[in-house]
mmCIF file with all atom_site columns, C-alpha atoms in Angstrom:
data_model
loop_
_atom_site.group_PDB
_atom_site.id
_atom_site.type_symbol
_atom_site.label_atom_id
_atom_site.label_alt_id
_atom_site.label_comp_id
_atom_site.label_asym_id
_atom_site.label_entity_id
_atom_site.label_seq_id
_atom_site.pdbx_PDB_ins_code
_atom_site.Cartn_x
_atom_site.Cartn_y
_atom_site.Cartn_z
_atom_site.occupancy
_atom_site.B_iso_or_equiv
_atom_site.pdbx_formal_charge
_atom_site.auth_seq_id
_atom_site.auth_comp_id
_atom_site.auth_asym_id
_atom_site.auth_atom_id
_atom_site.pdbx_PDB_model_num
ATOM 1   C CA . ARG S 1 1   ? 118.382 23.078  4.476   1.00 39.00 ? 184 ARG S CA 1
ATOM 2   C CA . HIS S 1 2   ? 117.816 19.672  3.006   1.00 39.00 ? 185 HIS S CA 1
ATOM 3   C CA . GLY S 1 3   ? 119.588 16.369  3.377   1.00 35.00 ? 186 GLY S CA 1
ATOM 4   C CA . TYR S 1 4   ? 119.138 13.031  5.124   1.00 31.00 ? 187 TYR S CA 1
ATOM 5   C CA . CYS S 1 5   ? 117.651 13.157  8.583   1.00 33.00 ? 188 CYS S CA 1
ATOM 6   C CA . GLY S 1 6   ? 115.721 10.366  10.301  1.00 34.00 ? 189 GLY S CA 1
ATOM 7   C CA . GLY S 1 7   ? 112.429 11.393  11.892  1.00 36.00 ? 190 GLY S CA 1
ATOM 8   C CA . ARG S 1 8   ? 113.122 11.215  15.644  1.00 39.00 ? 191 ARG S CA 1
ATOM 9   C CA . LEU S 1 9   ? 109.524 11.315  16.850  1.00 35.00 ? 192 LEU S CA 1
ATOM 10  C CA . GLU S 1 10  ? 108.254 8.745   14.410  1.00 38.00 ? 193 GLU S CA 1
ATOM 11  C CA . THR S 1 11  ? 111.319 6.588   15.107  1.00 39.00 ? 194 THR S CA 1
ATOM 12  C CA . LEU S 1 12  ? 110.398 6.599   18.793  1.00 33.00 ? 195 LEU S CA 1
ATOM 13  C CA . MET S 1 13  ? 106.920 5.380   17.931  1.00 32.00 ? 196 MET S CA 1
ATOM 14  C CA . ALA S 1 14  ? 108.300 2.585   15.797  1.00 34.00 ? 197 ALA S CA 1
ATOM 15  C CA . ARG S 1 15  ? 110.746 1.512   18.490  1.00 35.00 ? 198 ARG S CA 1
ATOM 16  C CA . LEU S 1 16  ? 108.014 1.345   21.119  1.00 29.00 ? 199 LEU S CA 1
ATOM 17  C CA . VAL S 1 17  ? 106.414 -1.504  19.203  1.00 30.00 ? 200 VAL S CA 1
ATOM 18  C CA . LEU S 1 18  ? 109.501 -3.002  17.556  1.00 31.00 ? 201 LEU S CA 1
ATOM 19  C CA . ILE S 1 19  ? 109.584 -6.817  17.704  1.00 26.00 ? 202 ILE S CA 1
ATOM 20  C CA . CYS S 1 20  ? 112.567 -8.393  15.968  1.00 26.00 ? 203 CYS S CA 1
ATOM 21  C CA . VAL S 1 21  ? 110.657 -11.023 14.010  1.00 26.00 ? 204 VAL S CA 1
ATOM 22  C CA . LEU S 1 22  ? 110.885 -10.824 10.250  1.00 31.00 ? 205 LEU S CA 1
ATOM 23  C CA . CYS S 1 23  ? 107.617 -10.693 8.357   1.00 34.00 ? 206 CYS S CA 1
ATOM 24  C CA . GLY S 1 24  ? 108.351 -10.531 4.660   1.00 40.00 ? 207 GLY S CA 1
ATOM 25  C CA . GLN S 1 25  ? 110.590 -7.545  3.966   1.00 41.00 ? 208 GLN S CA 1
ATOM 26  C CA . LEU S 1 26  ? 109.763 -5.741  7.214   1.00 44.00 ? 209 LEU S CA 1
ATOM 27  C CA . ALA S 1 27  ? 110.093 -6.623  10.872  1.00 46.00 ? 210 ALA S CA 1
ATOM 28  C CA . LEU S 1 28  ? 106.761 -7.185  12.596  1.00 41.00 ? 211 LEU S CA 1
ATOM 29  C CA . GLY S 1 29  ? 107.495 -4.251  14.909  1.00 44.00 ? 212 GLY S CA 1
ATOM 30  C CA . ASP S 1 30  ? 108.124 -2.026  11.897  1.00 52.00 ? 213 ASP S CA 1
ATOM 31  C CA . LEU S 1 31  ? 104.764 -3.039  10.471  1.00 48.00 ? 214 LEU S CA 1
ATOM 32  C CA . LEU S 1 32  ? 103.059 -2.144  13.732  1.00 47.00 ? 215 LEU S CA 1
ATOM 33  C CA . GLY S 1 33  ? 104.910 1.175   13.768  1.00 57.00 ? 216 GLY S CA 1
ATOM 34  C CA . GLU S 1 34  ? 103.734 1.834   10.223  1.00 61.00 ? 217 GLU S CA 1
ATOM 35  C CA . LEU S 1 35  ? 100.144 1.157   11.255  1.00 61.00 ? 218 LEU S CA 1
ATOM 36  C CA . ASN S 1 36  ? 100.524 3.691   14.066  1.00 73.00 ? 219 ASN S CA 1
ATOM 37  C CA . ARG S 1 37  ? 101.943 6.261   11.645  1.00 74.00 ? 220 ARG S CA 1
ATOM 38  C CA . THR S 1 38  ? 99.064  5.622   9.250   1.00 78.00 ? 221 THR S CA 1
ATOM 39  C CA . LYS S 1 39  ? 96.556  6.268   12.051  1.00 80.00 ? 222 LYS S CA 1
ATOM 40  C CA . MET S 1 40  ? 98.419  9.436   13.005  1.00 77.00 ? 223 MET S CA 1
ATOM 41  C CA . TYR S 1 41  ? 98.347  10.866  9.477   1.00 77.00 ? 224 TYR S CA 1
ATOM 42  C CA . GLU S 1 42  ? 94.706  9.891   9.032   1.00 81.00 ? 225 GLU S CA 1
ATOM 43  C CA . ALA S 1 43  ? 93.907  11.907  12.157  1.00 78.00 ? 226 ALA S CA 1
ATOM 44  C CA . LEU S 1 44  ? 95.970  14.843  10.902  1.00 78.00 ? 227 LEU S CA 1
ATOM 45  C CA . TYR S 1 45  ? 94.270  14.960  7.507   1.00 79.00 ? 228 TYR S CA 1
ATOM 46  C CA . ARG S 1 46  ? 90.825  14.663  9.050   1.00 79.00 ? 229 ARG S CA 1
ATOM 47  C CA . SER S 1 47  ? 91.611  17.643  11.283  1.00 78.00 ? 230 SER S CA 1
ATOM 48  C CA . GLY S 1 48  ? 92.521  19.868  8.319   1.00 77.00 ? 231 GLY S CA 1
ATOM 49  C CA . TYR S 1 49  ? 96.173  19.023  7.659   1.00 73.00 ? 232 TYR S CA 1
ATOM 50  C CA . HIS S 1 50  ? 97.166  20.093  4.097   1.00 76.00 ? 233 HIS S CA 1
ATOM 51  C CA . SER S 1 51  ? 93.661  21.414  3.480   1.00 76.00 ? 234 SER S CA 1
ATOM 52  C CA . GLN S 1 52  ? 94.878  24.220  1.182   1.00 79.00 ? 235 GLN S CA 1
ATOM 53  C CA . LEU S 1 53  ? 94.596  22.410  -2.128  1.00 81.00 ? 236 LEU S CA 1
ATOM 54  C CA . GLY S 1 54  ? 96.445  25.064  -4.104  1.00 80.00 ? 237 GLY S CA 1
ATOM 55  C CA . LEU S 1 55  ? 99.643  24.706  -2.104  1.00 78.00 ? 238 LEU S CA 1
ATOM 56  C CA . SER S 1 56  ? 102.345 22.056  -2.447  1.00 80.00 ? 239 SER S CA 1
ATOM 57  C CA . HIS S 1 57  ? 105.863 21.492  -1.176  1.00 79.00 ? 240 HIS S CA 1
ATOM 58  C CA . ALA S 1 58  ? 106.612 19.806  -4.506  1.00 84.00 ? 241 ALA S CA 1
ATOM 59  C CA . GLY S 1 59  ? 106.945 23.016  -6.530  1.00 83.00 ? 242 GLY S CA 1
ATOM 60  C CA . PRO S 1 60  ? 110.703 23.635  -6.091  1.00 82.00 ? 243 PRO S CA 1
ATOM 61  C CA . LEU S 1 61  ? 111.540 19.982  -6.718  1.00 84.00 ? 244 LEU S CA 1
ATOM 62  C CA . ILE S 1 62  ? 109.398 19.779  -9.854  1.00 86.00 ? 245 ILE S CA 1
ATOM 63  C CA . LYS S 1 63  ? 111.030 22.989  -11.096 1.00 83.00 ? 246 LYS S CA 1
ATOM 64  C CA . HIS S 1 64  ? 114.367 21.132  -11.050 1.00 80.00 ? 247 HIS S CA 1
ATOM 65  C CA . PHE S 1 65  ? 112.878 17.933  -12.392 1.00 79.00 ? 248 PHE S CA 1
ATOM 66  C CA . VAL S 1 66  ? 111.417 19.559  -15.505 1.00 81.00 ? 249 VAL S CA 1
ATOM 67  C CA . ASN S 1 67  ? 114.707 21.313  -16.268 1.00 78.00 ? 250 ASN S CA 1
ATOM 68  C CA . PRO S 1 68  ? 116.268 19.390  -19.212 1.00 72.00 ? 251 PRO S CA 1
ATOM 69  C CA . ALA S 1 69  ? 119.708 19.960  -17.708 1.00 67.00 ? 252 ALA S CA 1
ATOM 70  C CA . TYR S 1 70  ? 118.661 17.744  -14.792 1.00 61.00 ? 253 TYR S CA 1
ATOM 71  C CA . ALA S 1 71  ? 116.096 15.272  -16.029 1.00 57.00 ? 254 ALA S CA 1
ATOM 72  C CA . HIS S 1 72  ? 117.305 14.375  -19.557 1.00 59.00 ? 255 HIS S CA 1
ATOM 73  C CA . VAL S 1 73  ? 113.900 12.872  -20.351 1.00 59.00 ? 256 VAL S CA 1
ATOM 74  C CA . PRO S 1 74  ? 113.491 12.621  -24.150 1.00 53.00 ? 257 PRO S CA 1
ATOM 75  C CA . ASP S 1 75  ? 109.731 11.996  -24.331 1.00 62.00 ? 258 ASP S CA 1
ATOM 76  C CA . ARG S 1 76  ? 107.701 13.613  -21.567 1.00 69.00 ? 259 ARG S CA 1
ATOM 77  C CA . ALA S 1 77  ? 104.406 12.586  -23.127 1.00 62.00 ? 260 ALA S CA 1
ATOM 78  C CA . ARG S 1 78  ? 104.986 8.939   -22.287 1.00 70.00 ? 261 ARG S CA 1
ATOM 79  C CA . THR S 1 79  ? 107.132 9.300   -19.184 1.00 87.00 ? 262 THR S CA 1
ATOM 80  C CA . ARG S 1 80  ? 105.495 8.087   -15.966 1.00 91.00 ? 263 ARG S CA 1
ATOM 81  C CA . VAL S 1 81  ? 106.579 9.839   -12.755 1.00 93.00 ? 264 VAL S CA 1
ATOM 82  C CA . LEU S 1 82  ? 105.487 8.844   -9.235  1.00 96.00 ? 265 LEU S CA 1
ATOM 83  C CA . ASP S 1 83  ? 105.094 11.377  -6.420  1.00 96.00 ? 266 ASP S CA 1
ATOM 84  C CA . VAL S 1 84  ? 105.647 9.499   -3.151  1.00 97.00 ? 267 VAL S CA 1
ATOM 85  C CA . GLY S 1 85  ? 103.858 11.274  -0.328  1.00 94.00 ? 268 GLY S CA 1
ATOM 86  C CA . CYS S 1 86  ? 101.590 13.060  -2.805  1.00 94.00 ? 269 CYS S CA 1
ATOM 87  C CA . SER S 1 87  ? 99.139  14.408  -0.188  1.00 92.00 ? 270 SER S CA 1
ATOM 88  C CA . HIS S 1 88  ? 96.192  16.043  -2.017  1.00 92.00 ? 271 HIS S CA 1
ATOM 89  C CA . GLY S 1 89  ? 97.831  15.541  -5.413  1.00 94.00 ? 272 GLY S CA 1
ATOM 90  C CA . ARG S 1 90  ? 98.899  19.071  -6.327  1.00 94.00 ? 273 ARG S CA 1
ATOM 91  C CA . GLY S 1 91  ? 102.376 17.821  -7.299  1.00 94.00 ? 274 GLY S CA 1
ATOM 92  C CA . VAL S 1 92  ? 100.881 15.227  -9.652  1.00 95.00 ? 275 VAL S CA 1
ATOM 93  C CA . GLU S 1 93  ? 98.728  17.917  -11.239 1.00 95.00 ? 276 GLU S CA 1
ATOM 94  C CA . MET S 1 94  ? 101.875 20.009  -11.788 1.00 93.00 ? 277 MET S CA 1
ATOM 95  C CA . LEU S 1 95  ? 103.533 17.048  -13.495 1.00 93.00 ? 278 LEU S CA 1
ATOM 96  C CA . TRP S 1 96  ? 100.527 16.763  -15.816 1.00 93.00 ? 279 TRP S CA 1
ATOM 97  C CA . ARG S 1 97  ? 100.854 20.427  -16.714 1.00 91.00 ? 280 ARG S CA 1
ATOM 98  C CA . HIS S 1 98  ? 104.502 19.890  -17.633 1.00 90.00 ? 281 HIS S CA 1
ATOM 99  C CA . GLY S 1 99  ? 103.557 17.024  -19.938 1.00 89.00 ? 282 GLY S CA 1
ATOM 100 C CA . TYR S 1 100 ? 104.377 14.021  -17.737 1.00 91.00 ? 283 TYR S CA 1
ATOM 101 C CA . CYS S 1 101 ? 102.163 11.078  -16.853 1.00 92.00 ? 284 CYS S CA 1
ATOM 102 C CA . GLY S 1 102 ? 102.066 11.585  -13.106 1.00 93.00 ? 285 GLY S CA 1
ATOM 103 C CA . GLY S 1 103 ? 100.836 9.250   -10.388 1.00 95.00 ? 286 GLY S CA 1
ATOM 104 C CA . GLY S 1 104 ? 100.847 9.521   -6.610  1.00 96.00 ? 287 GLY S CA 1
ATOM 105 C CA . SER S 1 105 ? 100.871 7.497   -3.419  1.00 96.00 ? 288 SER S CA 1
ATOM 106 C CA . ASP S 1 106 ? 100.356 8.507   0.184   1.00 95.00 ? 289 ASP S CA 1
ATOM 107 C CA . LEU S 1 107 ? 100.319 6.752   3.530   1.00 92.00 ? 290 LEU S CA 1
ATOM 108 C CA . ALA S 1 108 ? 96.920  8.217   4.430   1.00 91.00 ? 291 ALA S CA 1
ATOM 109 C CA . GLN S 1 109 ? 93.819  7.052   2.576   1.00 93.00 ? 292 GLN S CA 1
ATOM 110 C CA . THR S 1 110 ? 92.172  10.372  3.421   1.00 93.00 ? 293 THR S CA 1
ATOM 111 C CA . ALA S 1 111 ? 94.924  12.173  1.484   1.00 92.00 ? 294 ALA S CA 1
ATOM 112 C CA . VAL S 1 112 ? 94.448  9.820   -1.462  1.00 94.00 ? 295 VAL S CA 1
ATOM 113 C CA . ASP S 1 113 ? 90.694  10.456  -1.401  1.00 94.00 ? 296 ASP S CA 1
ATOM 114 C CA . MET S 1 114 ? 91.388  14.215  -1.430  1.00 93.00 ? 297 MET S CA 1
ATOM 115 C CA . ALA S 1 115 ? 93.675  13.783  -4.451  1.00 95.00 ? 298 ALA S CA 1
ATOM 116 C CA . ILE S 1 116 ? 91.159  11.675  -6.366  1.00 94.00 ? 299 ILE S CA 1
ATOM 117 C CA . LYS S 1 117 ? 88.463  14.292  -5.781  1.00 94.00 ? 300 LYS S CA 1
ATOM 118 C CA . ALA S 1 118 ? 90.611  17.389  -6.419  1.00 93.00 ? 301 ALA S CA 1
ATOM 119 C CA . ARG S 1 119 ? 92.782  16.217  -9.330  1.00 94.00 ? 302 ARG S CA 1
ATOM 120 C CA . VAL S 1 120 ? 90.791  14.938  -12.272 1.00 93.00 ? 303 VAL S CA 1
ATOM 121 C CA . PRO S 1 121 ? 92.897  14.321  -15.402 1.00 92.00 ? 304 PRO S CA 1
ATOM 122 C CA . SER S 1 122 ? 91.769  15.964  -18.607 1.00 91.00 ? 305 SER S CA 1
ATOM 123 C CA . ALA S 1 123 ? 90.732  13.937  -21.636 1.00 90.00 ? 306 ALA S CA 1
ATOM 124 C CA . ALA S 1 124 ? 94.081  14.791  -23.250 1.00 89.00 ? 307 ALA S CA 1
ATOM 125 C CA . ILE S 1 125 ? 95.996  13.390  -20.263 1.00 89.00 ? 308 ILE S CA 1
ATOM 126 C CA . VAL S 1 126 ? 93.884  10.234  -20.252 1.00 88.00 ? 309 VAL S CA 1
ATOM 127 C CA . ALA S 1 127 ? 94.472  9.754   -23.992 1.00 87.00 ? 310 ALA S CA 1
ATOM 128 C CA . ARG S 1 128 ? 98.210  10.213  -23.543 1.00 86.00 ? 311 ARG S CA 1
ATOM 129 C CA . CYS S 1 129 ? 98.777  8.411   -20.267 1.00 87.00 ? 312 CYS S CA 1
ATOM 130 C CA . GLY S 1 130 ? 96.087  5.752   -20.062 1.00 82.00 ? 313 GLY S CA 1
ATOM 131 C CA . PRO S 1 131 ? 94.077  5.299   -16.858 1.00 69.00 ? 314 PRO S CA 1
ATOM 132 C CA . ALA S 1 132 ? 91.029  7.495   -16.438 1.00 68.00 ? 315 ALA S CA 1
ATOM 133 C CA . SER S 1 133 ? 90.183  6.327   -12.919 1.00 68.00 ? 316 SER S CA 1
ATOM 134 C CA . GLY S 1 134 ? 91.524  8.414   -10.058 1.00 72.00 ? 317 GLY S CA 1
ATOM 135 C CA . ALA S 1 135 ? 91.967  5.204   -8.068  1.00 76.00 ? 318 ALA S CA 1
ATOM 136 C CA . GLU S 1 136 ? 94.474  4.046   -10.693 1.00 87.00 ? 319 GLU S CA 1
ATOM 137 C CA . ILE S 1 137 ? 96.411  7.306   -10.568 1.00 94.00 ? 320 ILE S CA 1
ATOM 138 C CA . PHE S 1 138 ? 96.417  7.808   -6.774  1.00 96.00 ? 321 PHE S CA 1
ATOM 139 C CA . ARG S 1 139 ? 96.954  4.860   -4.435  1.00 95.00 ? 322 ARG S CA 1
ATOM 140 C CA . GLN S 1 140 ? 97.297  4.444   -0.700  1.00 95.00 ? 323 GLN S CA 1
ATOM 141 C CA . GLY S 1 141 ? 100.552 2.875   0.430   1.00 93.00 ? 324 GLY S CA 1
ATOM 142 C CA . SER S 1 142 ? 103.723 3.200   2.439   1.00 93.00 ? 325 SER S CA 1
ATOM 143 C CA . ALA S 1 143 ? 107.010 4.327   0.925   1.00 94.00 ? 326 ALA S CA 1
ATOM 144 C CA . ALA S 1 144 ? 108.338 1.017   2.276   1.00 93.00 ? 327 ALA S CA 1
ATOM 145 C CA . ALA S 1 145 ? 105.772 -0.976  0.273   1.00 94.00 ? 328 ALA S CA 1
ATOM 146 C CA . LEU S 1 146 ? 104.803 1.009   -2.809  1.00 95.00 ? 329 LEU S CA 1
ATOM 147 C CA . PRO S 1 147 ? 101.544 -0.194  -4.419  1.00 94.00 ? 330 PRO S CA 1
ATOM 148 C CA . TRP S 1 148 ? 102.974 -0.258  -7.939  1.00 93.00 ? 331 TRP S CA 1
ATOM 149 C CA . PRO S 1 149 ? 104.628 -2.907  -10.147 1.00 93.00 ? 332 PRO S CA 1
ATOM 150 C CA . SER S 1 150 ? 108.403 -3.063  -10.544 1.00 96.00 ? 333 SER S CA 1
ATOM 151 C CA . ARG S 1 151 ? 109.904 -0.547  -12.986 1.00 94.00 ? 334 ARG S CA 1
ATOM 152 C CA . HIS S 1 152 ? 106.482 0.996   -13.530 1.00 93.00 ? 335 HIS S CA 1
ATOM 153 C CA . PHE S 1 153 ? 107.783 4.579   -13.394 1.00 93.00 ? 336 PHE S CA 1
ATOM 154 C CA . ALA S 1 154 ? 110.713 6.232   -15.137 1.00 91.00 ? 337 ALA S CA 1
ATOM 155 C CA . ALA S 1 155 ? 111.306 8.405   -12.081 1.00 91.00 ? 338 ALA S CA 1
ATOM 156 C CA . ILE S 1 156 ? 110.201 9.020   -8.508  1.00 94.00 ? 339 ILE S CA 1
ATOM 157 C CA . ILE S 1 157 ? 109.934 12.399  -6.834  1.00 93.00 ? 340 ILE S CA 1
ATOM 158 C CA . SER S 1 158 ? 109.366 12.905  -3.111  1.00 94.00 ? 341 SER S CA 1
ATOM 159 C CA . THR S 1 159 ? 109.209 16.164  -1.154  1.00 91.00 ? 342 THR S CA 1
ATOM 160 C CA . ASP S 1 160 ? 109.553 16.579  2.611   1.00 87.00 ? 343 ASP S CA 1
ATOM 161 C CA . VAL S 1 161 ? 108.539 12.964  3.220   1.00 87.00 ? 344 VAL S CA 1
ATOM 162 C CA . LEU S 1 162 ? 111.627 10.872  3.866   1.00 88.00 ? 345 LEU S CA 1
ATOM 163 C CA . GLU S 1 163 ? 112.649 12.763  7.012   1.00 86.00 ? 346 GLU S CA 1
ATOM 164 C CA . HIS S 1 164 ? 109.513 11.263  8.608   1.00 84.00 ? 347 HIS S CA 1
ATOM 165 C CA . VAL S 1 165 ? 110.418 7.663   7.792   1.00 87.00 ? 348 VAL S CA 1
ATOM 166 C CA . PRO S 1 166 ? 111.495 5.684   10.886  1.00 86.00 ? 349 PRO S CA 1
ATOM 167 C CA . GLU S 1 167 ? 115.122 4.585   10.675  1.00 86.00 ? 350 GLU S CA 1
ATOM 168 C CA . PRO S 1 168 ? 114.322 0.828   10.682  1.00 87.00 ? 351 PRO S CA 1
ATOM 169 C CA . LEU S 1 169 ? 112.280 1.306   7.488   1.00 89.00 ? 352 LEU S CA 1
ATOM 170 C CA . ILE S 1 170 ? 114.946 3.203   5.526   1.00 89.00 ? 353 ILE S CA 1
ATOM 171 C CA . PRO S 1 171 ? 116.428 0.056   3.869   1.00 91.00 ? 354 PRO S CA 1
ATOM 172 C CA . SER S 1 172 ? 112.960 -1.058  2.757   1.00 93.00 ? 355 SER S CA 1
ATOM 173 C CA . VAL S 1 173 ? 112.206 2.406   1.342   1.00 93.00 ? 356 VAL S CA 1
ATOM 174 C CA . VAL S 1 174 ? 115.485 2.393   -0.601  1.00 91.00 ? 357 VAL S CA 1
ATOM 175 C CA . ARG S 1 175 ? 114.700 -1.056  -2.013  1.00 94.00 ? 358 ARG S CA 1
ATOM 176 C CA . GLU S 1 176 ? 111.189 -0.001  -3.004  1.00 95.00 ? 359 GLU S CA 1
ATOM 177 C CA . PHE S 1 177 ? 112.355 3.155   -4.747  1.00 95.00 ? 360 PHE S CA 1
ATOM 178 C CA . ALA S 1 178 ? 114.959 1.145   -6.656  1.00 94.00 ? 361 ALA S CA 1
ATOM 179 C CA . ARG S 1 179 ? 112.343 -1.472  -7.559  1.00 96.00 ? 362 ARG S CA 1
ATOM 180 C CA . VAL S 1 180 ? 109.640 0.889   -8.844  1.00 96.00 ? 363 VAL S CA 1
ATOM 181 C CA . ALA S 1 181 ? 111.775 3.573   -10.567 1.00 94.00 ? 364 ALA S CA 1
ATOM 182 C CA . ARG S 1 182 ? 113.654 2.588   -13.716 1.00 91.00 ? 365 ARG S CA 1
ATOM 183 C CA . ASP S 1 183 ? 115.945 5.563   -13.936 1.00 87.00 ? 366 ASP S CA 1
ATOM 184 C CA . LYS S 1 184 ? 115.904 8.590   -11.628 1.00 86.00 ? 367 LYS S CA 1
ATOM 185 C CA . LEU S 1 185 ? 115.062 9.736   -8.105  1.00 90.00 ? 368 LEU S CA 1
ATOM 186 C CA . PHE S 1 186 ? 114.474 13.399  -7.241  1.00 89.00 ? 369 PHE S CA 1
ATOM 187 C CA . LEU S 1 187 ? 114.214 13.713  -3.456  1.00 90.00 ? 370 LEU S CA 1
ATOM 188 C CA . MET S 1 188 ? 113.930 16.783  -1.233  1.00 88.00 ? 371 MET S CA 1
ATOM 189 C CA . ILE S 1 189 ? 114.462 16.039  2.458   1.00 87.00 ? 372 ILE S CA 1
ATOM 190 C CA . ALA S 1 190 ? 113.966 18.769  5.068   1.00 80.00 ? 373 ALA S CA 1
ATOM 191 C CA . THR S 1 191 ? 116.452 18.938  7.931   1.00 77.00 ? 374 THR S CA 1
ATOM 192 C CA . GLN S 1 192 ? 115.073 22.039  9.697   1.00 69.00 ? 375 GLN S CA 1
ATOM 193 C CA . PRO S 1 193 ? 111.830 24.047  9.895   1.00 61.00 ? 376 PRO S CA 1
ATOM 194 C CA . GLU S 1 194 ? 111.276 26.447  7.000   1.00 57.00 ? 377 GLU S CA 1
ATOM 195 C CA . GLY S 1 195 ? 108.744 28.817  8.525   1.00 54.00 ? 378 GLY S CA 1
ATOM 196 C CA . ALA S 1 196 ? 105.899 29.336  10.965  1.00 49.00 ? 379 ALA S CA 1
ATOM 197 C CA . SER S 1 197 ? 103.518 27.014  9.113   1.00 49.00 ? 380 SER S CA 1
ATOM 198 C CA . ILE S 1 198 ? 106.095 24.221  9.131   1.00 49.00 ? 381 ILE S CA 1
ATOM 199 C CA . ARG S 1 199 ? 106.742 24.758  12.829  1.00 52.00 ? 382 ARG S CA 1
ATOM 200 C CA . ARG S 1 200 ? 103.007 24.511  13.493  1.00 54.00 ? 383 ARG S CA 1
ATOM 201 C CA . GLY S 1 201 ? 102.960 21.292  11.485  1.00 51.00 ? 384 GLY S CA 1
ATOM 202 C CA . HIS S 1 202 ? 105.671 19.892  13.742  1.00 52.00 ? 385 HIS S CA 1
ATOM 203 C CA . GLU S 1 203 ? 103.621 20.902  16.791  1.00 59.00 ? 386 GLU S CA 1
ATOM 204 C CA . VAL S 1 204 ? 100.566 19.076  15.422  1.00 54.00 ? 387 VAL S CA 1
ATOM 205 C CA . HIS S 1 205 ? 102.703 15.984  14.787  1.00 52.00 ? 388 HIS S CA 1
ATOM 206 C CA . ARG S 1 206 ? 104.037 16.180  18.343  1.00 56.00 ? 389 ARG S CA 1
ATOM 207 C CA . GLU S 1 207 ? 100.541 16.493  19.819  1.00 60.00 ? 390 GLU S CA 1
ATOM 208 C CA . GLU S 1 208 ? 99.295  13.480  17.862  1.00 52.00 ? 391 GLU S CA 1
ATOM 209 C CA . LEU S 1 209 ? 102.322 11.424  18.875  1.00 51.00 ? 392 LEU S CA 1
ATOM 210 C CA . ARG S 1 210 ? 101.922 12.384  22.532  1.00 59.00 ? 393 ARG S CA 1
ATOM 211 C CA . ALA S 1 211 ? 98.274  11.312  22.417  1.00 59.00 ? 394 ALA S CA 1
ATOM 212 C CA . GLN S 1 212 ? 99.207  7.951   20.902  1.00 50.00 ? 395 GLN S CA 1
ATOM 213 C CA . VAL S 1 213 ? 102.219 6.995   23.028  1.00 47.00 ? 396 VAL S CA 1
ATOM 214 C CA . GLY S 1 214 ? 100.922 8.571   26.218  1.00 50.00 ? 397 GLY S CA 1
ATOM 215 C CA . THR S 1 215 ? 104.034 10.434  27.310  1.00 48.00 ? 398 THR S CA 1
ATOM 216 C CA . GLU S 1 216 ? 105.041 14.043  27.874  1.00 46.00 ? 399 GLU S CA 1
ATOM 217 C CA . ASN S 1 217 ? 108.675 13.268  27.088  1.00 41.00 ? 400 ASN S CA 1
ATOM 218 C CA . LEU S 1 218 ? 108.491 13.769  23.331  1.00 39.00 ? 401 LEU S CA 1
#
């Protein structure tokens, strides 16, 4: 059910604006594609996407991550873990409950704002992990340009995110994950729909993409 699969619809969007001129680590066309994807996800979140704050796709992945047979993390209390594509922050909250110092990033600022409002660290977490400000815990940014210093986290987790990354950005995402994580990556990548709600999510994505690229051929 999970493995590597490039996001076809988002890849089409990126290719429509792809210009083969390097601009830092990314091609200019890739940057324009990323801006389009950011606008798309902003529209989705503002229309109620992921509005159920008690739900998260991260649960099964975190269940594996916290298993000592997998993670081999000796000191959870001081171990920083980044959730890439954190949405409203439920996965980060779950990491806190398991004793980790969790942080999150998302492409959509609206999602980050939801996380800052919904996930307030307790005094014990602040004392153990450091930053009290939600803006320091949750940050807006692309998986291809993570807004964190190098080697800032011991591990990165990411759930049902990477299948949406356009193929031209995959090398940049790999480099960023390797730059920011010191040790481990736990990634869950969907390769097929998992239920009616997921299928509806795909339909919403398709509708937004059709509105942006102006074609019925998606």
